[in-house]
Tab-separated table of C-alpha atoms in Angstrom:
chain	number	residue	atom	x	y	z
X	1	MET	CA	86.871	125.562	158.037
X	2	SER	CA	87.676	128.313	155.563
X	3	GLY	CA	90.746	130.486	156.126
X	4	PRO	CA	90.183	133.818	157.892
X	5	PRO	CA	90.118	136.949	155.738
X	6	ASN	CA	91.419	140.315	156.888
X	7	PRO	CA	89.687	141.554	160.052
X	8	ILE	CA	86.535	143.555	159.384
X	9	GLU	CA	85.178	146.148	161.801
X	10	ASN	CA	82.143	148.436	161.962
X	11	ALA	CA	79.819	146.039	160.177
X	12	TYR	CA	77.606	143.241	161.414
X	13	TRP	CA	77.989	139.515	160.819
X	14	VAL	CA	75.288	136.849	160.604
X	15	ILE	CA	75.639	133.358	162.069
X	16	VAL	CA	73.480	130.579	160.644
X	17	PRO	CA	73.503	127.337	162.704
X	18	ALA	CA	72.826	124.548	160.201
X	19	ALA	CA	74.310	121.390	161.700
X	20	GLY	CA	71.039	119.865	162.896
X	21	SER	CA	69.127	116.930	161.463
X	22	GLY	CA	65.605	118.393	161.623
X	23	LYS	CA	64.091	115.198	163.041
X	24	ARG	CA	60.588	116.671	163.362
X	25	MET	CA	60.333	116.883	159.570
X	26	GLY	CA	60.564	113.095	159.330
X	27	ALA	CA	62.609	113.421	156.127
X	28	ASP	CA	65.515	111.392	154.746
X	29	LYS	CA	67.881	114.372	154.831
X	30	PRO	CA	68.555	117.359	157.107
X	31	LYS	CA	65.729	119.871	157.027
X	32	GLN	CA	67.891	122.687	155.707
X	33	TYR	CA	68.443	120.791	152.446
X	34	LEU	CA	64.818	119.903	151.744
X	35	PRO	CA	63.548	121.458	148.497
X	36	LEU	CA	61.575	124.689	148.712
X	37	ALA	CA	60.284	125.784	145.305
X	38	GLY	CA	62.899	123.529	143.725
X	39	THR	CA	65.860	124.913	145.712
X	40	PRO	CA	67.289	123.783	149.076
X	41	LEU	CA	65.694	125.619	151.975
X	42	ILE	CA	68.990	126.993	153.266
X	43	ALA	CA	69.782	128.438	149.829
X	44	HIS	CA	66.733	130.709	150.103
X	45	THR	CA	67.816	131.800	153.584
X	46	LEU	CA	71.396	132.573	152.544
X	47	ASP	CA	70.315	134.404	149.382
X	48	ASN	CA	68.007	136.520	151.542
X	49	ILE	CA	70.760	137.352	154.053
X	50	LEU	CA	73.244	138.278	151.327
X	51	GLN	CA	70.896	141.100	150.318
X	52	TRP	CA	70.699	142.661	153.793
X	53	PRO	CA	72.153	146.188	153.969
X	54	GLY	CA	75.546	146.625	155.642
X	55	LEU	CA	76.348	142.907	155.842
X	56	ALA	CA	80.015	142.062	156.477
X	57	GLY	CA	79.662	138.323	156.138
X	58	ILE	CA	77.960	135.080	157.126
X	59	VAL	CA	79.342	132.192	159.161
X	60	VAL	CA	77.422	128.954	158.594
X	61	ALA	CA	77.903	126.136	161.107
X	62	ILE	CA	77.451	122.799	159.322
X	63	ALA	CA	77.745	119.158	160.373
X	64	ALA	CA	81.149	117.511	160.113
X	65	ASP	CA	79.800	115.032	157.546
X	66	ASP	CA	77.834	117.594	155.497
X	67	GLN	CA	78.156	116.715	151.804
X	68	GLU	CA	75.678	119.233	150.378
X	69	PHE	CA	76.698	122.704	151.472
X	70	GLU	CA	79.520	123.130	148.948
X	71	ALA	CA	77.081	122.604	146.071
X	72	LEU	CA	75.092	125.718	147.002
X	73	THR	CA	75.631	128.808	144.869
X	74	ALA	CA	75.769	130.956	148.022
X	75	ALA	CA	78.615	128.816	149.379
X	76	GLN	CA	80.849	130.261	146.661
X	77	ASP	CA	80.216	133.858	147.756
X	78	PRO	CA	83.389	135.259	149.401
X	79	ARG	CA	81.282	136.670	152.227
X	80	VAL	CA	80.142	133.166	153.252
X	81	HIS	CA	82.365	131.222	155.680
X	82	ARG	CA	81.810	127.852	157.248
X	83	VAL	CA	82.729	126.130	160.499
X	84	THR	CA	81.983	122.717	161.928
X	85	GLY	CA	78.947	122.869	164.189
X	86	GLY	CA	78.161	120.921	167.345
X	87	ALA	CA	75.551	118.570	168.737
X	88	GLU	CA	73.187	121.362	169.791
X	89	ARG	CA	72.308	124.773	168.369
X	90	ALA	CA	74.221	126.607	171.107
X	91	ASP	CA	77.346	124.554	170.367
X	92	SER	CA	77.152	125.514	166.692
X	93	VAL	CA	76.631	129.198	167.453
X	94	LEU	CA	79.545	129.168	169.894
X	95	ALA	CA	81.810	127.540	167.281
X	96	ALA	CA	80.894	130.328	164.850
X	97	LEU	CA	81.523	132.980	167.516
X	98	ASP	CA	84.931	131.473	168.279
X	99	TYR	CA	85.779	131.739	164.580
X	100	LEU	CA	84.479	135.296	164.336
X	101	SER	CA	86.467	136.388	167.385
X	102	GLN	CA	89.597	135.992	165.239
X	103	LEU	CA	88.244	138.384	162.610
X	104	ALA	CA	86.087	141.053	164.140
X	105	ASP	CA	86.156	143.612	166.921
X	106	PRO	CA	84.649	142.344	170.228
X	107	GLU	CA	81.884	144.945	169.954
X	108	THR	CA	80.895	143.899	166.428
X	109	SER	CA	77.173	143.245	166.187
X	110	VAL	CA	76.275	139.615	165.471
X	111	LEU	CA	72.875	138.443	164.265
X	112	VAL	CA	72.053	134.745	164.703
X	113	HIS	CA	69.449	133.530	162.226
X	114	ASP	CA	67.755	130.159	161.745
X	115	ALA	CA	68.474	128.355	158.477
X	116	ALA	CA	64.785	127.428	158.455
X	117	ARG	CA	63.481	131.021	158.400
X	118	PRO	CA	63.894	131.987	154.721
X	119	LEU	CA	61.130	134.605	154.620
X	120	VAL	CA	62.257	137.278	157.080
X	121	SER	CA	61.555	140.674	155.516
X	122	ARG	CA	64.116	143.363	154.766
X	123	SER	CA	62.053	145.898	156.730
X	124	ASP	CA	62.137	143.699	159.853
X	125	ILE	CA	65.916	143.351	159.517
X	126	GLN	CA	66.228	147.123	159.315
X	127	SER	CA	64.071	147.478	162.436
X	128	LEU	CA	66.314	145.028	164.273
X	129	LEU	CA	69.462	146.835	163.160
X	130	ASN	CA	67.973	150.108	164.434
X	131	ALA	CA	67.029	148.585	167.815
X	132	SER	CA	69.097	148.229	171.000
X	133	ALA	CA	72.460	146.473	170.907
X	134	ILE	CA	70.817	143.368	172.400
X	135	ALA	CA	67.540	142.580	170.649
X	136	LEU	CA	65.542	139.956	168.790
X	137	LEU	CA	62.689	139.723	166.360
X	138	ALA	CA	59.540	138.316	167.954
X	139	GLN	CA	55.832	137.964	167.301
X	140	PRO	CA	53.289	139.284	169.830
X	141	ALA	CA	50.903	136.464	170.718
X	142	SER	CA	47.481	136.772	169.122
X	143	ASP	CA	45.900	133.527	170.358
X	144	THR	CA	44.705	132.910	173.886
X	145	ILE	CA	47.589	131.236	175.756
X	146	LYS	CA	46.899	128.222	177.958
X	147	GLN	CA	49.365	126.801	180.461
X	148	SER	CA	48.938	123.047	180.823
X	149	ARG	CA	49.235	120.427	183.556
X	150	CYS	CA	49.043	116.641	183.480
X	151	SER	CA	46.489	114.666	185.481
X	152	ASN	CA	45.732	110.941	185.214
X	153	GLY	CA	47.439	110.714	181.844
X	154	LYS	CA	45.499	113.661	180.418
X	155	THR	CA	46.700	117.141	179.517
X	156	LEU	CA	44.509	119.773	181.164
X	157	VAL	CA	44.450	123.562	181.279
X	158	ASN	CA	46.230	124.851	184.361
X	159	GLN	CA	45.594	128.546	183.746
X	160	THR	CA	45.175	131.170	181.046
X	161	LEU	CA	48.182	133.453	180.715
X	162	PRO	CA	47.900	137.178	179.957
X	163	ARG	CA	48.349	137.360	176.187
X	164	GLN	CA	49.631	140.945	176.330
X	165	GLN	CA	52.837	139.723	177.995
X	166	ILE	CA	53.512	136.781	175.653
X	167	TRP	CA	55.862	137.053	172.674
X	168	LEU	CA	56.964	134.223	170.374
X	169	ALA	CA	60.701	134.462	169.818
X	170	GLN	CA	61.995	134.500	166.251
X	171	THR	CA	65.363	135.203	164.679
X	172	PRO	CA	67.620	136.995	163.981
X	173	GLN	CA	68.705	137.611	167.554
X	174	LYS	CA	71.347	140.304	167.960
X	175	ALA	CA	74.146	141.046	170.442
X	176	PRO	CA	77.782	142.220	170.510
X	177	LEU	CA	80.165	139.415	169.577
X	178	GLN	CA	82.119	138.890	172.791
X	179	LEU	CA	79.163	139.583	175.070
X	180	LEU	CA	77.162	136.846	173.347
X	181	ARG	CA	80.151	134.506	173.305
X	182	ARG	CA	80.690	134.859	177.050
X	183	ALA	CA	76.969	134.461	177.771
X	184	LEU	CA	76.786	131.226	175.768
X	185	GLN	CA	79.964	129.846	177.336
X	186	ARG	CA	78.696	130.575	180.840
X	187	GLY	CA	75.202	129.291	180.097
X	188	LEU	CA	76.435	126.005	178.647
X	189	GLU	CA	78.648	125.479	181.688
X	190	GLN	CA	76.030	126.347	184.307
X	191	CYS	CA	72.593	125.519	182.871
X	192	PRO	CA	72.749	124.022	179.361
X	193	GLU	CA	69.146	122.787	179.397
X	194	SER	CA	67.945	126.398	179.676
X	195	ILE	CA	69.754	127.605	176.536
X	196	THR	CA	67.075	127.303	173.876
X	197	ASP	CA	68.140	130.393	171.926
X	198	GLU	CA	70.678	133.201	172.174
X	199	ALA	CA	68.301	135.450	174.093
X	200	SER	CA	67.901	132.839	176.827
X	201	ALA	CA	71.690	132.772	177.341
X	202	LEU	CA	71.759	136.566	177.494
X	203	GLU	CA	68.892	136.577	179.978
X	204	LEU	CA	70.734	134.122	182.234
X	205	ALA	CA	73.689	136.528	182.113
X	206	GLY	CA	71.488	139.333	183.429
X	207	HIS	CA	70.587	141.130	180.198
X	208	ALA	CA	67.100	142.081	178.997
X	209	PRO	CA	66.963	141.910	175.170
X	210	GLU	CA	64.659	144.309	173.348
X	211	LEU	CA	61.692	142.681	171.592
X	212	VAL	CA	61.234	143.926	168.017
X	213	SER	CA	57.863	143.110	166.492
X	214	ALA	CA	58.200	141.091	163.285
X	215	CYS	CA	55.975	140.004	160.424
X	216	ARG	CA	54.149	136.670	160.638
X	217	SER	CA	55.875	135.477	157.482
X	218	ASN	CA	59.079	135.008	159.513
X	219	PHE	CA	57.966	131.603	160.752
X	220	LYS	CA	60.311	128.648	161.255
X	221	ILE	CA	59.851	125.726	158.899
X	222	THR	CA	59.510	122.808	161.296
X	223	HIS	CA	56.824	120.473	159.937
X	224	PRO	CA	56.041	119.307	156.357
X	225	ALA	CA	53.018	121.617	156.069
X	226	ASP	CA	55.296	124.607	156.723
X	227	LEU	CA	57.103	123.941	153.437
X	228	MET	CA	53.852	124.261	151.503
X	229	LEU	CA	52.992	127.528	153.238
X	230	ALA	CA	56.495	128.906	152.633
X	231	GLU	CA	56.310	128.003	148.935
X	232	ALA	CA	52.968	129.793	148.595
X	233	LEU	CA	54.398	132.914	150.253
X	234	LEU	CA	57.484	132.811	148.029
X	235	GLN	CA	55.312	132.636	144.931
X	236	HIS	CA	53.234	135.539	146.214
X	237	ARG	CA	56.348	137.663	146.822
X	238	GLN	CA	57.750	136.836	143.398
X	239	ALA	CA	54.458	137.837	141.765
X	240	LEU	CA	54.470	141.161	143.632
X	241	GLU	CA	58.083	141.810	142.604
X	242	GLN	CA	57.206	141.172	138.961
X	243	ILE	CA	54.280	143.583	139.183
X	244	GLN	CA	56.461	146.247	140.818
X	245	SER	CA	59.196	145.712	138.227
X	246	GLY	CA	56.693	146.116	135.417
X	247	THR	CA	55.303	149.289	136.978
X	248	GLU	CA	58.758	150.833	137.360
X	249	SER	CA	59.691	150.067	133.758
């Protein structure tokens, strides 16, 4: 764990839980270190975050035996801090919140962002920062949503859900530091199986986070095919930036 700097107030922090193994990728290393366009996936995510306006710092929760994080260029940035994460996402986020509680005001806004979402747009981050104190990026469902049931070893449709009320949660998810810390602590004590993201812990504590519509490019890299899609989108963004740079010059 890095030593705490001077306390910082009136700015937001970002927590990146990155202690998981990413088993669904079926790779020989944790998902966050798989190459994306020749660079570890988490490096793209951290480089993106470091460009967000008004950022105070980042706390990355890594595995106790992580041997790769220190080699990242972003790891040398003084705004990037690290803590040892836990067995589950919520444990890692709580470890980061415990660390942050020594540095920042209890009302400091904290954004929790997945290491595997490198393509969140700056405009969506600004929308989230402008939203309610408790909020998250999410994608309104566009497909027809089917609820399933099992019967005789088969998976069948149970009912069709109203699509207008369905949102797919993304990250970052935002809340005041101590409010989120208490919600996670209480949720892990009372109903740990229900804590699938920060918003679910806040909901269990009686809060109703605001849903902020986000771009489809903010998807979570979970399966091998997602890496190919992310690389194509990165190349497209880089091409657009080059065109814009040439136009401005």
